[in-house]
Amino acid sequence: MTYQNMVMPEAEIALQAAAAAATATQKPPVAPGGFLNISRKQFLEMGHSGSGGGGHSWVDSMRASSPTHINSTPSLSDDQSSWMVRHPSALDMFEEIITASKGKQIVMFLDYDGTLSPIVDDPDRAFMSDAMRATVRKLARYFPSAIVSGRCRDKVYSFVRLAELYYAGSHGMDIKGPSKGSKYKKGNQGVLFQPASEFLPMINEVYKALLNKTKYTPGATVENNKFCVSVHFRRVDEKKWSELAQQVKSVMKEYPQLRLTQGRKVLEIRPTIKWDKGKALEFLLESLGYANCADVFPVYIGDDRTDEDAFKVLRERGQGFGILVSKVPKETNASYSLQEPSEVMVFLRRLVQWKKMTLRRQFRLKRRLEELKMSFAI
């Protein structure tokens, strides 16, 4: 994969996005809390199933992906031990991870919600703790680091507030490099890539339409994430979910160029282009100069279904690994697991501490060699 100009002219981006447009494919069922990809046809048909055509099949799907309904699938809980064998704790396996990365450049990719910050009822209050921010700042000092989020890039930056990171917002459809302070920034040219820019007017239309449609549904929140629209129903009474699904359906039917995914109490409307967090990971590796590089070790940490695209890329490349943040077993391409953001912070701190110690040893060894050279010269 080659991206020749890091700062992409808008016309060129529009042409690339148009060429990449394709119908989204259906994903297999996922465990509670994962993401479901729903084709537009499936979504519109769901509203006509069940008694009274009230969208009961769609509401069942909303329940299935809701963390509050985890206990409705006891088979997953029964299988926790075997799942942990296949996806052991990244903290327990830290030494194994470090051994695998020996002699390679570690590059860090981090989701935001549910990874660096806890999942909260109000998406506008998903604040990162000061301790986590300090940890990520130290991480970026020792490793090239990127935030890859479904959020609008500007929104996630307002939460993180670290200029030395790469940011990929809107599920990787809006990428920008560090504005300052990163020793890993290549050249003087900034990285900017927006493969779905032609969809901006349409996304804004959908955002306004959904605001109008859902304004009388208590607790519903519509978020404009620039290249996608999120409808949060975390604070909506479950009795109102069917009504909300109908509202979203009535808007979606007017936009066949868009697709819908469903996650942890959120419905997301996105362009049907072949671009995701996995493609964003590959683009960022190339931007950093690590395309087709054997001595790079990417680490991607995330908690939701959209992160699976990045986990899959790492498995297919045979480089680095993915870490799934989850308290319950889920079908995943990640190699390791962590239970919650607090464990993510511990893992990142251990990584920083290991790197600091390695650099100190290297410095002492270098100084000792220089002293030996000087003694022989005398």
PDB file of N, CA, C and O in Angstrom, residues 190-216:
ATOM      1  N   GLY A 190       3.478  17.929   7.259  1.00  0.00           N
ATOM      2  CA  GLY A 190       2.534  17.306   8.165  1.00  0.00           C
ATOM      3  C   GLY A 190       1.747  16.208   7.477  1.00  0.00           C
ATOM      4  O   GLY A 190       1.561  16.217   6.261  1.00  0.00           O
ATOM      5  N   VAL A 191       1.301  15.231   8.269  1.00  0.00           N
ATOM      6  CA  VAL A 191       0.481  14.148   7.744  1.00  0.00           C
ATOM      7  C   VAL A 191      -0.984  14.559   7.835  1.00  0.00           C
ATOM      8  O   VAL A 191      -1.472  14.933   8.898  1.00  0.00           O
ATOM      9  N   LEU A 192      -1.665  14.516   6.713  1.00  0.00           N
ATOM     10  CA  LEU A 192      -3.099  14.783   6.694  1.00  0.00           C
ATOM     11  C   LEU A 192      -3.733  13.889   5.650  1.00  0.00           C
ATOM     12  O   LEU A 192      -3.330  13.909   4.488  1.00  0.00           O
ATOM     13  N   PHE A 193      -4.696  13.078   6.063  1.00  0.00           N
ATOM     14  CA  PHE A 193      -5.333  12.163   5.121  1.00  0.00           C
ATOM     15  C   PHE A 193      -6.804  12.035   5.471  1.00  0.00           C
ATOM     16  O   PHE A 193      -7.152  11.704   6.609  1.00  0.00           O
ATOM     17  N   GLN A 194      -7.673  12.324   4.506  1.00  0.00           N
ATOM     18  CA  GLN A 194      -9.115  12.284   4.721  1.00  0.00           C
ATOM     19  C   GLN A 194      -9.780  11.617   3.513  1.00  0.00           C
ATOM     20  O   GLN A 194     -10.262  12.279   2.601  1.00  0.00           O
ATOM     21  N   PRO A 195      -9.818  10.277   3.498  1.00  0.00           N
ATOM     22  CA  PRO A 195     -10.307   9.553   2.323  1.00  0.00           C
ATOM     23  C   PRO A 195     -11.810   9.643   2.081  1.00  0.00           C
ATOM     24  O   PRO A 195     -12.282   9.194   1.043  1.00  0.00           O
ATOM     25  N   ALA A 196     -12.558  10.221   3.021  1.00  0.00           N
ATOM     26  CA  ALA A 196     -14.016  10.304   2.855  1.00  0.00           C
ATOM     27  C   ALA A 196     -14.498  11.740   2.792  1.00  0.00           C
ATOM     28  O   ALA A 196     -15.655  12.032   3.099  1.00  0.00           O
ATOM     29  N   SER A 197     -13.648  12.664   2.342  1.00  0.00           N
ATOM     30  CA  SER A 197     -14.001  14.086   2.389  1.00  0.00           C
ATOM     31  C   SER A 197     -15.222  14.424   1.542  1.00  0.00           C
ATOM     32  O   SER A 197     -15.962  15.346   1.863  1.00  0.00           O
ATOM     33  N   GLU A 198     -15.460  13.683   0.462  1.00  0.00           N
ATOM     34  CA  GLU A 198     -16.613  13.976  -0.387  1.00  0.00           C
ATOM     35  C   GLU A 198     -17.948  13.717   0.319  1.00  0.00           C
ATOM     36  O   GLU A 198     -18.996  14.199  -0.112  1.00  0.00           O
ATOM     37  N   PHE A 199     -17.903  12.954   1.421  1.00  0.00           N
ATOM     38  CA  PHE A 199     -19.124  12.626   2.150  1.00  0.00           C
ATOM     39  C   PHE A 199     -19.497  13.664   3.206  1.00  0.00           C
ATOM     40  O   PHE A 199     -20.543  13.545   3.843  1.00  0.00           O
ATOM     41  N   LEU A 200     -18.643  14.666   3.411  1.00  0.00           N
ATOM     42  CA  LEU A 200     -18.898  15.631   4.475  1.00  0.00           C
ATOM     43  C   LEU A 200     -20.273  16.304   4.383  1.00  0.00           C
ATOM     44  O   LEU A 200     -20.992  16.379   5.389  1.00  0.00           O
ATOM     45  N   PRO A 201     -20.678  16.827   3.200  1.00  0.00           N
ATOM     46  CA  PRO A 201     -22.004  17.449   3.119  1.00  0.00           C
ATOM     47  C   PRO A 201     -23.128  16.472   3.485  1.00  0.00           C
ATOM     48  O   PRO A 201     -24.090  16.845   4.171  1.00  0.00           O
ATOM     49  N   MET A 202     -22.992  15.216   3.042  1.00  0.00           N
ATOM     50  CA  MET A 202     -24.018  14.209   3.328  1.00  0.00           C
ATOM     51  C   MET A 202     -24.069  13.884   4.821  1.00  0.00           C
ATOM     52  O   MET A 202     -25.154  13.771   5.413  1.00  0.00           O
ATOM     53  N   ILE A 203     -22.907  13.747   5.443  1.00  0.00           N
ATOM     54  CA  ILE A 203     -22.850  13.463   6.880  1.00  0.00           C
ATOM     55  C   ILE A 203     -23.495  14.596   7.675  1.00  0.00           C
ATOM     56  O   ILE A 203     -24.246  14.362   8.638  1.00  0.00           O
ATOM     57  N   ASN A 204     -23.250  15.832   7.278  1.00  0.00           N
ATOM     58  CA  ASN A 204     -23.861  16.976   7.958  1.00  0.00           C
ATOM     59  C   ASN A 204     -25.378  16.966   7.808  1.00  0.00           C
ATOM     60  O   ASN A 204     -26.110  17.298   8.742  1.00  0.00           O
ATOM     61  N   GLU A 205     -25.857  16.588   6.616  1.00  0.00           N
ATOM     62  CA  GLU A 205     -27.311  16.476   6.394  1.00  0.00           C
ATOM     63  C   GLU A 205     -27.918  15.433   7.322  1.00  0.00           C
ATOM     64  O   GLU A 205     -28.962  15.658   7.945  1.00  0.00           O
ATOM     65  N   VAL A 206     -27.266  14.267   7.395  1.00  0.00           N
ATOM     66  CA  VAL A 206     -27.762  13.177   8.230  1.00  0.00           C
ATOM     67  C   VAL A 206     -27.755  13.587   9.706  1.00  0.00           C
ATOM     68  O   VAL A 206     -28.689  13.296  10.455  1.00  0.00           O
ATOM     69  N   TYR A 207     -26.704  14.264  10.110  1.00  0.00           N
ATOM     70  CA  TYR A 207     -26.597  14.729  11.502  1.00  0.00           C
ATOM     71  C   TYR A 207     -27.781  15.636  11.853  1.00  0.00           C
ATOM     72  O   TYR A 207     -28.449  15.444  12.878  1.00  0.00           O
ATOM     73  N   LYS A 208     -28.080  16.612  10.983  1.00  0.00           N
ATOM     74  CA  LYS A 208     -29.187  17.537  11.248  1.00  0.00           C
ATOM     75  C   LYS A 208     -30.527  16.805  11.244  1.00  0.00           C
ATOM     76  O   LYS A 208     -31.404  17.075  12.077  1.00  0.00           O
ATOM     77  N   ALA A 209     -30.680  15.849  10.296  1.00  0.00           N
ATOM     78  CA  ALA A 209     -31.926  15.091  10.222  1.00  0.00           C
ATOM     79  C   ALA A 209     -32.135  14.243  11.473  1.00  0.00           C
ATOM     80  O   ALA A 209     -33.248  14.159  12.001  1.00  0.00           O
ATOM     81  N   LEU A 210     -31.055  13.627  11.968  1.00  0.00           N
ATOM     82  CA  LEU A 210     -31.166  12.791  13.163  1.00  0.00           C
ATOM     83  C   LEU A 210     -31.411  13.631  14.418  1.00  0.00           C
ATOM     84  O   LEU A 210     -32.141  13.205  15.320  1.00  0.00           O
ATOM     85  N   LEU A 211     -30.809  14.813  14.470  1.00  0.00           N
ATOM     86  CA  LEU A 211     -31.099  15.715  15.586  1.00  0.00           C
ATOM     87  C   LEU A 211     -32.593  16.014  15.642  1.00  0.00           C
ATOM     88  O   LEU A 211     -33.216  15.997  16.712  1.00  0.00           O
ATOM     89  N   ASN A 212     -33.177  16.298  14.488  1.00  0.00           N
ATOM     90  CA  ASN A 212     -34.587  16.640  14.419  1.00  0.00           C
ATOM     91  C   ASN A 212     -35.471  15.433  14.750  1.00  0.00           C
ATOM     92  O   ASN A 212     -36.453  15.554  15.492  1.00  0.00           O
ATOM     93  N   LYS A 213     -35.095  14.250  14.233  1.00  0.00           N
ATOM     94  CA  LYS A 213     -35.908  13.050  14.426  1.00  0.00           C
ATOM     95  C   LYS A 213     -35.898  12.572  15.879  1.00  0.00           C
ATOM     96  O   LYS A 213     -36.895  12.041  16.383  1.00  0.00           O
ATOM     97  N   THR A 214     -34.762  12.724  16.544  1.00  0.00           N
ATOM     98  CA  THR A 214     -34.614  12.142  17.885  1.00  0.00           C
ATOM     99  C   THR A 214     -34.826  13.136  19.024  1.00  0.00           C
ATOM    100  O   THR A 214     -34.687  12.771  20.191  1.00  0.00           O
ATOM    101  N   LYS A 215     -35.175  14.368  18.697  1.00  0.00           N
ATOM    102  CA  LYS A 215     -35.222  15.400  19.744  1.00  0.00           C
ATOM    103  C   LYS A 215     -36.281  15.144  20.805  1.00  0.00           C
ATOM    104  O   LYS A 215     -36.185  15.677  21.918  1.00  0.00           O
ATOM    105  N   TYR A 216     -37.283  14.318  20.476  1.00  0.00           N
ATOM    106  CA  TYR A 216     -38.313  14.030  21.469  1.00  0.00           C
ATOM    107  C   TYR A 216     -38.113  12.666  22.142  1.00  0.00           C
ATOM    108  O   TYR A 216     -39.010  12.191  22.855  1.00  0.00           O
TER     109      TYR A 216
END
